[in-house]
Amino acid sequence: MTEEVFIYTVGGGTVSQKAIEKKQLLVEALVERIQSANSVVIIDYLGLPVEEVTALRVELLKNGCEMEVIKNNITRRAMAALGYDQMGDHLVGPNAVVFSREDSVSAAKVVYEFAKDHKKLELKVGLVDGDFMNNDKITTIATIPSRETLLTMFAGGLLQPIKEVAIGLSLHIENLENNA
């Protein structure tokens, strides 16, 4: 049995049915990855040497994230399939997609911190817990303290009034003993 291959003309070039099916599978796989990620960040890495890109990948992996260079057209179609058409406007030039599996802010945070020392790296836009974030919002998310820091701050805030009450009671007991 011979396999039929259909050839389509698109924009002056030709595309086979197999190529179209392959691209559709790539889009579907990307849709699944986006849906399973806690956050997705689009970055522009143009001008970063290979060593710096490798260092960024290592730092991302340490924080439960991964970076992949995906064709803009595939990313655009996946985002559109999920209802994030506005992401397509930012998919120009060489981009990479960073996925966070562990928490919602680690991808943006790692890229933001890395970009401080590597000026050619740009944090563009992202999705955090299913919400589209423009550059300003994703930068704000990136500057939020870590979960551990926030919990420490919260615990400190809870302990301070208790500490003050304990000191006050201790001084009151001391005062009563001195007057007795």
mmCIF file of C-alpha atoms in Angstrom, residues 6-180:
data_model
loop_
_atom_site.group_PDB
_atom_site.id
_atom_site.type_symbol
_atom_site.label_atom_id
_atom_site.label_comp_id
_atom_site.label_asym_id
_atom_site.label_seq_id
_atom_site.Cartn_x
_atom_site.Cartn_y
_atom_site.Cartn_z
ATOM 1 C CA PHE A 6 -0.680 15.874 -0.293
ATOM 2 C CA ILE A 7 1.197 19.000 -1.212
ATOM 3 C CA TYR A 8 -0.245 22.380 -0.294
ATOM 4 C CA THR A 9 0.924 25.723 -1.554
ATOM 5 C CA VAL A 10 1.355 28.214 1.263
ATOM 6 C CA GLY A 11 2.773 31.696 0.771
ATOM 7 C CA GLY A 12 4.667 30.763 -2.374
ATOM 8 C CA GLY A 13 6.135 27.561 -0.864
ATOM 9 C CA THR A 14 4.817 24.061 -0.591
ATOM 10 C CA VAL A 15 4.008 22.141 2.569
ATOM 11 C CA SER A 16 3.353 18.419 2.736
ATOM 12 C CA GLN A 17 0.513 16.893 4.724
ATOM 13 C CA LYS A 18 3.108 15.129 6.898
ATOM 14 C CA ALA A 19 4.761 18.441 7.801
ATOM 15 C CA ILE A 20 1.402 19.932 8.750
ATOM 16 C CA GLU A 21 0.575 16.900 10.913
ATOM 17 C CA LYS A 22 3.990 17.066 12.591
ATOM 18 C CA LYS A 23 3.517 20.742 13.424
ATOM 19 C CA GLN A 24 0.046 20.013 14.801
ATOM 20 C CA LEU A 25 1.521 17.333 17.085
ATOM 21 C CA LEU A 26 4.156 19.814 18.282
ATOM 22 C CA VAL A 27 1.436 22.376 19.044
ATOM 23 C CA GLU A 28 -0.615 19.788 20.961
ATOM 24 C CA ALA A 29 2.430 18.692 22.980
ATOM 25 C CA LEU A 30 3.235 22.323 23.818
ATOM 26 C CA VAL A 31 -0.370 22.966 24.879
ATOM 27 C CA GLU A 32 -0.073 20.058 27.336
ATOM 28 C CA ARG A 33 3.236 21.368 28.715
ATOM 29 C CA ILE A 34 1.803 24.852 29.191
ATOM 30 C CA GLN A 35 -1.259 23.478 30.951
ATOM 31 C CA SER A 36 0.829 21.356 33.318
ATOM 32 C CA ALA A 37 3.272 24.167 34.193
ATOM 33 C CA ASN A 38 2.735 26.506 37.134
ATOM 34 C CA SER A 39 4.139 29.331 35.074
ATOM 35 C CA VAL A 40 5.489 29.956 31.587
ATOM 36 C CA VAL A 41 7.797 32.855 30.764
ATOM 37 C CA ILE A 42 8.864 34.067 27.324
ATOM 38 C CA ILE A 43 12.398 35.458 27.204
ATOM 39 C CA ASP A 44 14.572 37.079 24.555
ATOM 40 C CA TYR A 45 18.088 35.674 24.713
ATOM 41 C CA LEU A 46 19.502 37.325 21.564
ATOM 42 C CA GLY A 47 23.160 38.163 22.037
ATOM 43 C CA LEU A 48 23.852 35.824 24.944
ATOM 44 C CA PRO A 49 26.888 33.632 24.344
ATOM 45 C CA VAL A 50 26.431 29.862 24.583
ATOM 46 C CA GLU A 51 28.224 29.764 27.969
ATOM 47 C CA GLU A 52 25.743 32.235 29.468
ATOM 48 C CA VAL A 53 22.732 30.401 28.033
ATOM 49 C CA THR A 54 24.129 27.194 29.534
ATOM 50 C CA ALA A 55 24.617 28.918 32.899
ATOM 51 C CA LEU A 56 21.001 30.146 32.745
ATOM 52 C CA ARG A 57 19.757 26.625 31.969
ATOM 53 C CA VAL A 58 21.710 25.225 34.926
ATOM 54 C CA GLU A 59 20.293 27.879 37.262
ATOM 55 C CA LEU A 60 16.772 27.209 35.999
ATOM 56 C CA LEU A 61 17.168 23.456 36.530
ATOM 57 C CA LYS A 62 18.332 24.064 40.121
ATOM 58 C CA ASN A 63 15.040 25.902 40.693
ATOM 59 C CA GLY A 64 12.714 23.333 39.110
ATOM 60 C CA CYS A 65 12.446 25.100 35.760
ATOM 61 C CA GLU A 66 13.432 24.267 32.232
ATOM 62 C CA MET A 67 14.093 26.375 29.176
ATOM 63 C CA GLU A 68 13.430 25.382 25.603
ATOM 64 C CA VAL A 69 13.799 27.195 22.315
ATOM 65 C CA ILE A 70 10.565 26.633 20.413
ATOM 66 C CA LYS A 71 9.633 28.084 17.041
ATOM 67 C CA ASN A 72 7.541 31.220 17.485
ATOM 68 C CA ASN A 73 4.849 29.880 15.156
ATOM 69 C CA ILE A 74 4.411 26.725 17.250
ATOM 70 C CA THR A 75 4.319 28.763 20.471
ATOM 71 C CA ARG A 76 1.887 31.261 18.943
ATOM 72 C CA ARG A 77 -0.493 28.473 17.870
ATOM 73 C CA ALA A 78 -0.323 26.752 21.258
ATOM 74 C CA MET A 79 -1.016 30.022 23.082
ATOM 75 C CA ALA A 80 -3.920 30.788 20.748
ATOM 76 C CA ALA A 81 -5.346 27.301 21.333
ATOM 77 C CA LEU A 82 -5.324 28.075 25.070
ATOM 78 C CA GLY A 83 -6.924 31.492 24.590
ATOM 79 C CA TYR A 84 -3.786 33.605 25.082
ATOM 80 C CA ASP A 85 -3.774 35.357 21.705
ATOM 81 C CA GLN A 86 -2.060 38.428 23.213
ATOM 82 C CA MET A 87 1.125 36.351 23.699
ATOM 83 C CA GLY A 88 1.554 36.208 19.916
ATOM 84 C CA ASP A 89 2.401 39.917 19.768
ATOM 85 C CA HIS A 90 5.523 39.251 21.867
ATOM 86 C CA LEU A 91 6.773 36.276 19.863
ATOM 87 C CA VAL A 92 9.136 38.143 17.585
ATOM 88 C CA GLY A 93 12.801 37.299 17.145
ATOM 89 C CA PRO A 94 14.712 34.589 18.948
ATOM 90 C CA ASN A 95 12.742 33.585 22.029
ATOM 91 C CA ALA A 96 12.911 30.820 24.551
ATOM 92 C CA VAL A 97 10.112 29.457 26.683
ATOM 93 C CA VAL A 98 10.787 28.811 30.367
ATOM 94 C CA PHE A 99 8.500 26.393 32.203
ATOM 95 C CA SER A 100 8.232 26.233 35.986
ATOM 96 C CA ARG A 101 7.079 22.945 37.458
ATOM 97 C CA GLU A 102 7.503 23.672 41.149
ATOM 98 C CA ASP A 103 6.088 27.085 41.930
ATOM 99 C CA SER A 104 4.527 30.027 40.193
ATOM 100 C CA VAL A 105 7.316 32.561 40.542
ATOM 101 C CA SER A 106 10.576 30.621 40.183
ATOM 102 C CA ALA A 107 10.851 30.930 36.378
ATOM 103 C CA ALA A 108 10.356 34.704 36.399
ATOM 104 C CA LYS A 109 12.551 35.105 39.480
ATOM 105 C CA VAL A 110 15.517 33.146 38.083
ATOM 106 C CA VAL A 111 15.387 34.933 34.714
ATOM 107 C CA TYR A 112 15.016 38.334 36.392
ATOM 108 C CA GLU A 113 17.992 37.735 38.696
ATOM 109 C CA PHE A 114 20.108 36.351 35.834
ATOM 110 C CA ALA A 115 19.216 39.356 33.646
ATOM 111 C CA LYS A 116 20.664 41.737 36.262
ATOM 112 C CA ASP A 117 24.159 40.532 35.346
ATOM 113 C CA HIS A 118 23.423 39.704 31.696
ATOM 114 C CA LYS A 119 21.897 42.801 30.125
ATOM 115 C CA LYS A 120 21.144 41.107 26.790
ATOM 116 C CA LEU A 121 18.605 38.791 28.432
ATOM 117 C CA GLU A 122 15.078 40.185 28.477
ATOM 118 C CA LEU A 123 12.063 38.950 30.408
ATOM 119 C CA LYS A 124 9.163 39.572 28.010
ATOM 120 C CA VAL A 125 5.787 38.194 29.115
ATOM 121 C CA GLY A 126 4.394 35.148 30.812
ATOM 122 C CA LEU A 127 1.584 33.118 32.243
ATOM 123 C CA VAL A 128 1.403 32.706 36.000
ATOM 124 C CA ASP A 129 -1.242 30.349 37.358
ATOM 125 C CA GLY A 130 -3.166 30.724 34.109
ATOM 126 C CA ASP A 131 -3.131 34.542 34.064
ATOM 127 C CA PHE A 132 -1.423 36.529 31.300
ATOM 128 C CA MET A 133 1.265 38.843 32.652
ATOM 129 C CA ASN A 134 2.745 41.667 30.589
ATOM 130 C CA ASN A 135 6.339 42.751 31.157
ATOM 131 C CA ASP A 136 5.507 45.016 34.112
ATOM 132 C CA LYS A 137 3.429 42.367 35.886
ATOM 133 C CA ILE A 138 5.906 39.554 35.271
ATOM 134 C CA THR A 139 8.719 41.776 36.599
ATOM 135 C CA THR A 140 6.647 42.505 39.706
ATOM 136 C CA ILE A 141 6.078 38.777 40.185
ATOM 137 C CA ALA A 142 9.827 38.208 39.802
ATOM 138 C CA THR A 143 10.619 40.630 42.630
ATOM 139 C CA ILE A 144 8.274 39.020 45.171
ATOM 140 C CA PRO A 145 10.272 37.399 47.964
ATOM 141 C CA SER A 146 10.497 33.612 47.934
ATOM 142 C CA ARG A 147 7.909 31.484 49.697
ATOM 143 C CA GLU A 148 10.361 30.705 52.503
ATOM 144 C CA THR A 149 11.133 34.399 53.002
ATOM 145 C CA LEU A 150 7.433 35.273 53.069
ATOM 146 C CA LEU A 151 6.743 32.526 55.626
ATOM 147 C CA THR A 152 9.627 33.774 57.773
ATOM 148 C CA MET A 153 8.287 37.323 57.570
ATOM 149 C CA PHE A 154 4.798 36.082 58.476
ATOM 150 C CA ALA A 155 6.100 34.063 61.441
ATOM 151 C CA GLY A 156 8.122 37.053 62.620
ATOM 152 C CA GLY A 157 5.027 39.216 62.393
ATOM 153 C CA LEU A 158 3.086 36.721 64.500
ATOM 154 C CA LEU A 159 5.823 36.311 67.106
ATOM 155 C CA GLN A 160 6.505 40.023 67.675
ATOM 156 C CA PRO A 161 3.242 40.774 69.584
ATOM 157 C CA ILE A 162 3.667 37.588 71.644
ATOM 158 C CA LYS A 163 7.221 38.618 72.491
ATOM 159 C CA GLU A 164 6.036 42.064 73.565
ATOM 160 C CA VAL A 165 3.314 40.572 75.793
ATOM 161 C CA ALA A 166 5.865 38.207 77.372
ATOM 162 C CA ILE A 167 8.247 41.099 78.066
ATOM 163 C CA GLY A 168 5.385 43.166 79.509
ATOM 164 C CA LEU A 169 4.285 40.317 81.795
ATOM 165 C CA SER A 170 7.855 39.711 82.902
ATOM 166 C CA LEU A 171 8.292 43.386 83.761
ATOM 167 C CA HIS A 172 4.956 43.396 85.580
ATOM 168 C CA ILE A 173 5.925 40.318 87.661
ATOM 169 C CA GLU A 174 9.298 41.905 88.427
ATOM 170 C CA ASN A 175 7.543 45.119 89.469
ATOM 171 C CA LEU A 176 5.155 43.171 91.752
ATOM 172 C CA GLU A 177 8.075 41.322 93.398
ATOM 173 C CA ASN A 178 9.959 44.581 94.007
ATOM 174 C CA ASN A 179 6.862 46.195 95.608
ATOM 175 C CA ALA A 180 6.074 43.240 97.809
#
